[in-house]
mmCIF file of C-alpha atoms in Angstrom:
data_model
loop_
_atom_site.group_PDB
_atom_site.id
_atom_site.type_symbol
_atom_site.label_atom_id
_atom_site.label_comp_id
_atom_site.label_asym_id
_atom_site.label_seq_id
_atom_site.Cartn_x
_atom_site.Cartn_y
_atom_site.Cartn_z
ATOM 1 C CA UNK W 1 214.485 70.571 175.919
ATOM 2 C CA UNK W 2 212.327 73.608 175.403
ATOM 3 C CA UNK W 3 211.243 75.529 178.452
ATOM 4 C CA UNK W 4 207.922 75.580 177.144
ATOM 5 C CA UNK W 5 205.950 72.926 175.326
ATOM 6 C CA UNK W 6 202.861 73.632 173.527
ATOM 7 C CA UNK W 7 200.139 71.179 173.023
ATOM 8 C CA UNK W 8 198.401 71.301 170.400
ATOM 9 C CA UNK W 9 195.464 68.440 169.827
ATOM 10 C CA UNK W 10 194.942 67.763 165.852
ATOM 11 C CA UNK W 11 191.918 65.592 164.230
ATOM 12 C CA UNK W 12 191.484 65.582 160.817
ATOM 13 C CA UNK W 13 192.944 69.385 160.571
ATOM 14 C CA UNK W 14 194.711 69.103 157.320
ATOM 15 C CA UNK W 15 192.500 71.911 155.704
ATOM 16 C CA UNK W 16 192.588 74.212 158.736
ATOM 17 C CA UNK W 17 195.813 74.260 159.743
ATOM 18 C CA UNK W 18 198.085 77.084 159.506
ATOM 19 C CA UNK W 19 201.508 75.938 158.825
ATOM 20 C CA UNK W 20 202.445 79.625 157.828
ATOM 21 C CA UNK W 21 201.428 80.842 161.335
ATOM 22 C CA UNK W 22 203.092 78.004 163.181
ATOM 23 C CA UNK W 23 206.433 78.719 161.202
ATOM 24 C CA UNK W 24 205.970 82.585 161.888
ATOM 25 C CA UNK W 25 205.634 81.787 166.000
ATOM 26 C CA UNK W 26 208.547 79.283 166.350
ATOM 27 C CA UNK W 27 210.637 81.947 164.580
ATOM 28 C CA UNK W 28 209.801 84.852 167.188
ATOM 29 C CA UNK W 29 209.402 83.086 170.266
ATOM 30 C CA UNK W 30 212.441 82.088 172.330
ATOM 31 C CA UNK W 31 212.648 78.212 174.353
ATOM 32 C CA UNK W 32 209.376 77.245 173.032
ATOM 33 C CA UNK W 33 208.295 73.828 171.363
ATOM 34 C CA UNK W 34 205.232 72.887 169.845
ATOM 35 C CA UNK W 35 204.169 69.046 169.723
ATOM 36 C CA UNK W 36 201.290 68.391 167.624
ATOM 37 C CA UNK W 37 199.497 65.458 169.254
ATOM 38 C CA UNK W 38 197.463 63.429 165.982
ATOM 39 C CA UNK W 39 194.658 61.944 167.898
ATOM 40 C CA UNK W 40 194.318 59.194 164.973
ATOM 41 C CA UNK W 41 193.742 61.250 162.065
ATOM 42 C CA UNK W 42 192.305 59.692 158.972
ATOM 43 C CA UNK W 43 192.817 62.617 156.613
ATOM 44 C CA UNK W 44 196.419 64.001 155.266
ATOM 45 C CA UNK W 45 196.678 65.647 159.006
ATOM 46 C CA UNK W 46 199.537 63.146 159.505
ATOM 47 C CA UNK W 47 201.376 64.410 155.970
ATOM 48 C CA UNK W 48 201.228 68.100 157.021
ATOM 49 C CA UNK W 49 202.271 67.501 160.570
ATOM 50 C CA UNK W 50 205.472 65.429 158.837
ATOM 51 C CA UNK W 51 206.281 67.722 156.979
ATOM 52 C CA UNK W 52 206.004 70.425 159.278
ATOM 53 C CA UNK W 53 208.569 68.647 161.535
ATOM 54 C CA UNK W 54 211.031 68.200 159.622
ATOM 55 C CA UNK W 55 211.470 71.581 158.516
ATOM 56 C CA UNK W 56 212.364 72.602 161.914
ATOM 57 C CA UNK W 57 212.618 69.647 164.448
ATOM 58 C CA UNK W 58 214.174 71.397 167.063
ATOM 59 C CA UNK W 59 210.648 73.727 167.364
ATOM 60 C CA UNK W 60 208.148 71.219 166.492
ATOM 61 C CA UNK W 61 207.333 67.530 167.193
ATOM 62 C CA UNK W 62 204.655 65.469 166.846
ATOM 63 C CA UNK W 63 202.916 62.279 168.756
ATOM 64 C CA UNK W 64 200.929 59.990 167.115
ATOM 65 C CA UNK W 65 198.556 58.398 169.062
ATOM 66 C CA UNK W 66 197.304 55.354 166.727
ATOM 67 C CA UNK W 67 193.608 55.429 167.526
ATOM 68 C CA UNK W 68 191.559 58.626 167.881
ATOM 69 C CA UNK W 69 190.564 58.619 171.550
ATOM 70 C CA UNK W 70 189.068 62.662 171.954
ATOM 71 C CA UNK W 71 190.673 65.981 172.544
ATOM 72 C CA UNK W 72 190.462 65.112 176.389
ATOM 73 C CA UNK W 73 193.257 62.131 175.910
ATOM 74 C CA UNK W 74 195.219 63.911 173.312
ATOM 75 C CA UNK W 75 195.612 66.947 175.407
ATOM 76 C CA UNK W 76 196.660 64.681 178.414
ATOM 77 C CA UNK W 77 198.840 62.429 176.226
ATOM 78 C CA UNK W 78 200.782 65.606 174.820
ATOM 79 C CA UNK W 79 201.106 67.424 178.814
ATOM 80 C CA UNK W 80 202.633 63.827 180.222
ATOM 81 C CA UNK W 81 204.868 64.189 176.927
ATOM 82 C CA UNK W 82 206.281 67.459 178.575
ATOM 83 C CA UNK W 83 206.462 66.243 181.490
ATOM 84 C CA UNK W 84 208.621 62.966 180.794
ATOM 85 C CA UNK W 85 210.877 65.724 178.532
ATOM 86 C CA UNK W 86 211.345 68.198 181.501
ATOM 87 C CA UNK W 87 209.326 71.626 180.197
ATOM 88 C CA UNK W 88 208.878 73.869 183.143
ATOM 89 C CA UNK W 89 205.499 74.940 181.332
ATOM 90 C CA UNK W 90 203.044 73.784 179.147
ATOM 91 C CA UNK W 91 200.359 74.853 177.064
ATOM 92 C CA UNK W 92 197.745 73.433 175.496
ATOM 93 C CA UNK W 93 196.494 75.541 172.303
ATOM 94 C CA UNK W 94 193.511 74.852 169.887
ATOM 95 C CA UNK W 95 195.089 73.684 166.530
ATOM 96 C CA UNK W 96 192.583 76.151 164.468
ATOM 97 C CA UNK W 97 194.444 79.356 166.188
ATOM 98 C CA UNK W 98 190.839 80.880 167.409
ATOM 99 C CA UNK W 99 193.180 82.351 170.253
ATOM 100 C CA UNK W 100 196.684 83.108 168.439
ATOM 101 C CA UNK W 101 199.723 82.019 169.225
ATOM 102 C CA UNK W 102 201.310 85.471 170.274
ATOM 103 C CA UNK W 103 199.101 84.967 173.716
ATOM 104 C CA UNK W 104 201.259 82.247 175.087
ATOM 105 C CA UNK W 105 204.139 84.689 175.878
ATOM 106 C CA UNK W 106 202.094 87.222 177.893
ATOM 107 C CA UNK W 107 200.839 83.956 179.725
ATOM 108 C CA UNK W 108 204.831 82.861 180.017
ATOM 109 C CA UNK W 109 205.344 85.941 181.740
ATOM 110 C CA UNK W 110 202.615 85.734 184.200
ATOM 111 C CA UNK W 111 204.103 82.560 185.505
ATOM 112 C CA UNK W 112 208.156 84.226 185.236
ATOM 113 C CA UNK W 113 207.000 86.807 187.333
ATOM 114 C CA UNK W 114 204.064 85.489 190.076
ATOM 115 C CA UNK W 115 205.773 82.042 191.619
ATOM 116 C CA UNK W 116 202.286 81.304 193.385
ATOM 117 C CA UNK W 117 200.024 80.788 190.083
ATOM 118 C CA UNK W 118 200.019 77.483 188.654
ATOM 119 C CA UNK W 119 197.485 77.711 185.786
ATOM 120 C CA UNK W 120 196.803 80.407 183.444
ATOM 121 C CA UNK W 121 193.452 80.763 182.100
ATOM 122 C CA UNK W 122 192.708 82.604 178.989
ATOM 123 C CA UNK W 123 189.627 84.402 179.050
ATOM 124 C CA UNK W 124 187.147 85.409 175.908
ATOM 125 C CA UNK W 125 185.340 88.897 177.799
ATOM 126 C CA UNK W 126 183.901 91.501 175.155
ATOM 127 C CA UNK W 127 186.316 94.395 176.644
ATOM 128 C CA UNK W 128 187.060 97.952 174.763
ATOM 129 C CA UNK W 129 190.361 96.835 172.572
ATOM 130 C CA UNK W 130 189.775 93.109 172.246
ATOM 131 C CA UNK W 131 188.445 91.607 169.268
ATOM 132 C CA UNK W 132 186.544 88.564 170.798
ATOM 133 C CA UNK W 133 184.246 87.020 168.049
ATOM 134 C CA UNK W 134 181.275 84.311 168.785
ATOM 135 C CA UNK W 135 177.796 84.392 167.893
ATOM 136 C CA UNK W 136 175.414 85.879 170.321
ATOM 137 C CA UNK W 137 173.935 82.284 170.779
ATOM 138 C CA UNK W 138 177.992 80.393 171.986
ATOM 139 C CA UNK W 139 178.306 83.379 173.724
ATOM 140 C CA UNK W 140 174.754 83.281 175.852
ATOM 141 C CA UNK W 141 175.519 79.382 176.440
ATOM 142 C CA UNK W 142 179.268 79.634 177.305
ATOM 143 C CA UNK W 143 177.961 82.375 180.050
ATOM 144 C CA UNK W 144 175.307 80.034 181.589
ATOM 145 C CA UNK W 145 178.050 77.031 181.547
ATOM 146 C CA UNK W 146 180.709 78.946 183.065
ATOM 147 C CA UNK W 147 177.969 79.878 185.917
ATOM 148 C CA UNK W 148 176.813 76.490 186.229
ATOM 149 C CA UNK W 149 179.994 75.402 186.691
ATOM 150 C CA UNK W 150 181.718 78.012 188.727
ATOM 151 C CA UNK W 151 178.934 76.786 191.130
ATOM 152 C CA UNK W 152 180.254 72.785 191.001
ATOM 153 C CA UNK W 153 183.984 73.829 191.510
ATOM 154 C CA UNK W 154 183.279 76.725 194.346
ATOM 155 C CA UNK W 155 185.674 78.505 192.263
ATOM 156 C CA UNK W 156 184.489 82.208 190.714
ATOM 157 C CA UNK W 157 185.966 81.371 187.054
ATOM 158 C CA UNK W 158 184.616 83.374 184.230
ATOM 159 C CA UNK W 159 185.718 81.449 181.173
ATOM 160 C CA UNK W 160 186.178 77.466 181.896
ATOM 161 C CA UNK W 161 186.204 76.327 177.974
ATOM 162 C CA UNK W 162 188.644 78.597 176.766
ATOM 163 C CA UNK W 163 191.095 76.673 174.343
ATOM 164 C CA UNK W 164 194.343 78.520 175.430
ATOM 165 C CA UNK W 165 195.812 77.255 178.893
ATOM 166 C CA UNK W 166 199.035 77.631 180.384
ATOM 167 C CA UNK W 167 200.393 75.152 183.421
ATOM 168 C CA UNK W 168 203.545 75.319 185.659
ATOM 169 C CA UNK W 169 204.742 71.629 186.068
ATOM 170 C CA UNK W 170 204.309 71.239 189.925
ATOM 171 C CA UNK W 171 203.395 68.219 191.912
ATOM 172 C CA UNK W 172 200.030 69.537 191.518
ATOM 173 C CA UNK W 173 199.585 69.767 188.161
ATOM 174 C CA UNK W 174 201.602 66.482 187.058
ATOM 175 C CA UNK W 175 198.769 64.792 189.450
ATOM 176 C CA UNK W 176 195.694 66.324 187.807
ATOM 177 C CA UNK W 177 196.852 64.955 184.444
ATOM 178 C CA UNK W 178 197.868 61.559 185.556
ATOM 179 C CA UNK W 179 195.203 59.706 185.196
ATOM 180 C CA UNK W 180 192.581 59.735 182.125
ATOM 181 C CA UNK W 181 189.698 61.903 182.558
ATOM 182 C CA UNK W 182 186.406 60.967 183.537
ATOM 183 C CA UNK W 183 184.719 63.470 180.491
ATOM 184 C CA UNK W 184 185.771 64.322 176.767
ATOM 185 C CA UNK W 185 184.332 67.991 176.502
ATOM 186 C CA UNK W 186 184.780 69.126 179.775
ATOM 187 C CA UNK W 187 187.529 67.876 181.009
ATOM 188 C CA UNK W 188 189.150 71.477 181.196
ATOM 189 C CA UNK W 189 186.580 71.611 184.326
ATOM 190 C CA UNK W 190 187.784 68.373 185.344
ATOM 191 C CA UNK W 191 191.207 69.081 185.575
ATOM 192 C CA UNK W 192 190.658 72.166 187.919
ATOM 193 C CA UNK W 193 188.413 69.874 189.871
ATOM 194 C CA UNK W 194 191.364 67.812 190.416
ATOM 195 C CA UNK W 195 193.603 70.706 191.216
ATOM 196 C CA UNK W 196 191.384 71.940 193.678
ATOM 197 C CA UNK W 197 191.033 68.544 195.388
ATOM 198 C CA UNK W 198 194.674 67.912 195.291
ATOM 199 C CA UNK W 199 195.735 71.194 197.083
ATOM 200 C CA UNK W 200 193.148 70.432 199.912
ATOM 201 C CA UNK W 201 194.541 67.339 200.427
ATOM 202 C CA UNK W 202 198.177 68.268 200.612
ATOM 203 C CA UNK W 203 197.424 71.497 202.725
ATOM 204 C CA UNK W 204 198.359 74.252 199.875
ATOM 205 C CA UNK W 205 196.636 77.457 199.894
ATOM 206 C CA UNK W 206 193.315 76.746 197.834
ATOM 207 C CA UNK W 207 193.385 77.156 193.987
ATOM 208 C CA UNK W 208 191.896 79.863 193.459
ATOM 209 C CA UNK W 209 195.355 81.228 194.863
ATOM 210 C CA UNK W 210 196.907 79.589 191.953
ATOM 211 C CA UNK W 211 195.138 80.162 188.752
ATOM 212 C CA UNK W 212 195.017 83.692 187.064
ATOM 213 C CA UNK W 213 192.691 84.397 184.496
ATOM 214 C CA UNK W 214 193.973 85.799 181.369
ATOM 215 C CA UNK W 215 191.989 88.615 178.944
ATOM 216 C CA UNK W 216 192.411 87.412 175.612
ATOM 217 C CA UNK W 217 193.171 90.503 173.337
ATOM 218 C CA UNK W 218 191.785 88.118 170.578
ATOM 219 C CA UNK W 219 189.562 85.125 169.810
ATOM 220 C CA UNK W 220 188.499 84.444 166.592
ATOM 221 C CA UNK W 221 185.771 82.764 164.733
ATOM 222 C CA UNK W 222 187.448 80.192 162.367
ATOM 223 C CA UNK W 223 185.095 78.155 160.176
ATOM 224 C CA UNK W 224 184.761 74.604 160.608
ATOM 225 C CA UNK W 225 184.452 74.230 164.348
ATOM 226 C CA UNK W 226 183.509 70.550 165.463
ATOM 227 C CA UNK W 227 181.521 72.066 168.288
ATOM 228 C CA UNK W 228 177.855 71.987 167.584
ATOM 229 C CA UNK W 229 175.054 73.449 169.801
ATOM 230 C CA UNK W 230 173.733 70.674 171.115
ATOM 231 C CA UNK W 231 176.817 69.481 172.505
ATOM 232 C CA UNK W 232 176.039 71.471 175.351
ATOM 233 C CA UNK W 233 173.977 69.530 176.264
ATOM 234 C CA UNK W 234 176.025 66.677 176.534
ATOM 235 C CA UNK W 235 178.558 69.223 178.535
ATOM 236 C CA UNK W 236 175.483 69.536 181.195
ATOM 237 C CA UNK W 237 176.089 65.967 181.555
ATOM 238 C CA UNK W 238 179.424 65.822 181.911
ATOM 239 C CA UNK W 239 179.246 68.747 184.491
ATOM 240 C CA UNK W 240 176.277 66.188 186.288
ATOM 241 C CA UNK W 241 179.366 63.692 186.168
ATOM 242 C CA UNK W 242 182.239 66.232 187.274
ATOM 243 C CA UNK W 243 180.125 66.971 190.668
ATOM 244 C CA UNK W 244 179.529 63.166 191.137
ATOM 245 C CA UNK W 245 182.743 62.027 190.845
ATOM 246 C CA UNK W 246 184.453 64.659 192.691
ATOM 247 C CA UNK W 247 182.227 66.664 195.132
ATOM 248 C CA UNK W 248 179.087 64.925 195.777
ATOM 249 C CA UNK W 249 178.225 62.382 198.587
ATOM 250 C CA UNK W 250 179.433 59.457 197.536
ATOM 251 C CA UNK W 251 182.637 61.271 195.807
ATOM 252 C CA UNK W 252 185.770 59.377 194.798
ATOM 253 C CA UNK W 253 188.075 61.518 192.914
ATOM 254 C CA UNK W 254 190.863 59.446 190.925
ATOM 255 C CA UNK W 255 193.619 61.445 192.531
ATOM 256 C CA UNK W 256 196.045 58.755 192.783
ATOM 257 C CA UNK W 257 199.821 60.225 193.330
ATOM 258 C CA UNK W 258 201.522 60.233 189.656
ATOM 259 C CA UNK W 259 204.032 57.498 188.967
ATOM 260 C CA UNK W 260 207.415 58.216 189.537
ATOM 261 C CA UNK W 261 208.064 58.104 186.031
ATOM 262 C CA UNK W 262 205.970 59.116 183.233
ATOM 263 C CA UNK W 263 206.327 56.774 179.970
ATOM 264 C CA UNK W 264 208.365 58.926 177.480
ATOM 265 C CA UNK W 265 207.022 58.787 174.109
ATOM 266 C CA UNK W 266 209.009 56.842 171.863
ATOM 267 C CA UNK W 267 211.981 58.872 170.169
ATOM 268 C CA UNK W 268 211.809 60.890 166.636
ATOM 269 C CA UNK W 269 213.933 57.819 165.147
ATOM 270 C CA UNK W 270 211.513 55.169 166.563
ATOM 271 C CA UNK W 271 208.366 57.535 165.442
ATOM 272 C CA UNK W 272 209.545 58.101 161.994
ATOM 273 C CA UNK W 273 209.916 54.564 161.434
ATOM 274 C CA UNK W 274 206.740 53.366 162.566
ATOM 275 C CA UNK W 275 204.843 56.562 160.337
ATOM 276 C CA UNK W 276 205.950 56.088 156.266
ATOM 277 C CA UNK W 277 204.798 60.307 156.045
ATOM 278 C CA UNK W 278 207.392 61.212 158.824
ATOM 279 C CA UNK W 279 210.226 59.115 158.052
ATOM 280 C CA UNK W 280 209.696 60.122 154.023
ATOM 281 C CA UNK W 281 209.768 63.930 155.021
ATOM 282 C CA UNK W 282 212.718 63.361 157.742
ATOM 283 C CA UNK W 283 214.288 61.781 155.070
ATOM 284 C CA UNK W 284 213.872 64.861 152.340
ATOM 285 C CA UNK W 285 214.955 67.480 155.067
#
């Protein structure tokens, strides 16, 4: 298996996704996978994704999950996927490409060369050089959420939301994923909620030991977003719930060890069989 896995969540991205980039990545980078996670898709999203696949199935997979149950889910669904297939690291990338591709090795070499850092954290900051594009409203809210909460974690993090994250498979991290999370649009917060929590508990130097953030040299604005305005306010919310659940008073944090073993996704055979698209396309490779 593929040192590193890449996660990519997919709803009803048929129109937005580019295959040609995807093909262009796998072709340059060296022990990486990329697993598409369909999180229920009720467009042709399934199709592409087949057909995608069976081009190259050594570089890409896909996991269909049958019902759409939110980005949070799909993203956990696709890490415990690389865990039960033994990656060392994995990713988990925004299926438009905002933040492309090319990142994930300069992220792969932060973790080769510092054996302490855990988590990557890619980072949208308007420096000289970067090309970092989002309205002057996302920008003015992202900078008041990240404040907000940097204050509920304790943790001085610039750029929570960021799309473009890059774990070592530890102890640590395998436990932050192994339960569902509490949130669906913040649940990037959540899971370095848990990781905090976790390394207090087990006596580990605290996290923000183990999480380097990441400059992006690139982020950009790709039309169709499913993030609307006023879902920031239902992120306040969530960040209400994140405190609640795992910092306030009456605090308790689902940070139950993770099973011994994860349950391994069903095999390409058993997939295709079950998905008419995939087994059609496996067929005409």
């Amino acid at each position: 298996m593929s040192r590193t896995i890449v996660v990519v969540p997919c709803f009803n991205e048929a129109l937005r996704l580019d295959v040609a980039q995807y093909r262009r990545f796998v072709a340059r980078a060296d022990d990486v996978l990329v697993l598409f996670v369909n999180d229920g898709s009720t467009d042709a999203t399934g199709e592409v994704l087949a057909r995608l696949v069976a081009s190259d199935p050594r570089r890409f997979d896909v996991l269909e999950l049958p019902h759409n149950g939110g980005k949070a889910e799909a993203v956990r669904r696709g890490l415990l996927w690389a865990i039960a297939h033994g990656a060392q690291y994995a990713a988990y990338w925004d299926a438009d490409l905002s933040m492309p591709l090319e990142e994930i090795p300069r992220f792969c070499d932060v973790l080769d060369r510092r054996g302490a850092i855990d988590l990557v954290v890619g980072t949208r900051l308007d420096l000289l050089g970067r090309k970092i594009e989002r309205s002057k409203l996302r920008r003015l809210l992202s900078r008041l959420f990240a404040r907000v909460a940097s204050r509920v974690l304790g943790l001085p993090i610039i750029d929570t939301q960021c799309g473009a994250k890059l774990l070592r498979l530890t102890r640590c991290t395998n436990a932050a994923v192994a339960q569902p999370f509490r949130t669906r649009w913040i649940f990037d917060v959540e899971l370095l909620a848990r990781m905090i929590l976790w390394r207090q508990r087990h006596g580990l130097p605290p996290a923000a030991e183990a999480i380097y953030e990441m400059p992006l040299e690139q982020s950009l604005h790709v039309p169709g977003s499913k993030l609307r305005t006023a879902d920031f306010a239902r992120a306040a919310w969530e960040l209400a719930t994140v405190w609640r659940t795992y910092f306030g008073p009456t605090a308790r944090p689902p940070l139950e060890a993770p099973p011994a073993r994860f349950p391994v996704p069903p095999t390409a055979a058993a997939r295709g069989s079950g998905n008419p698209a995939l087994a059609a396309a496996r067929r005409a490779a």
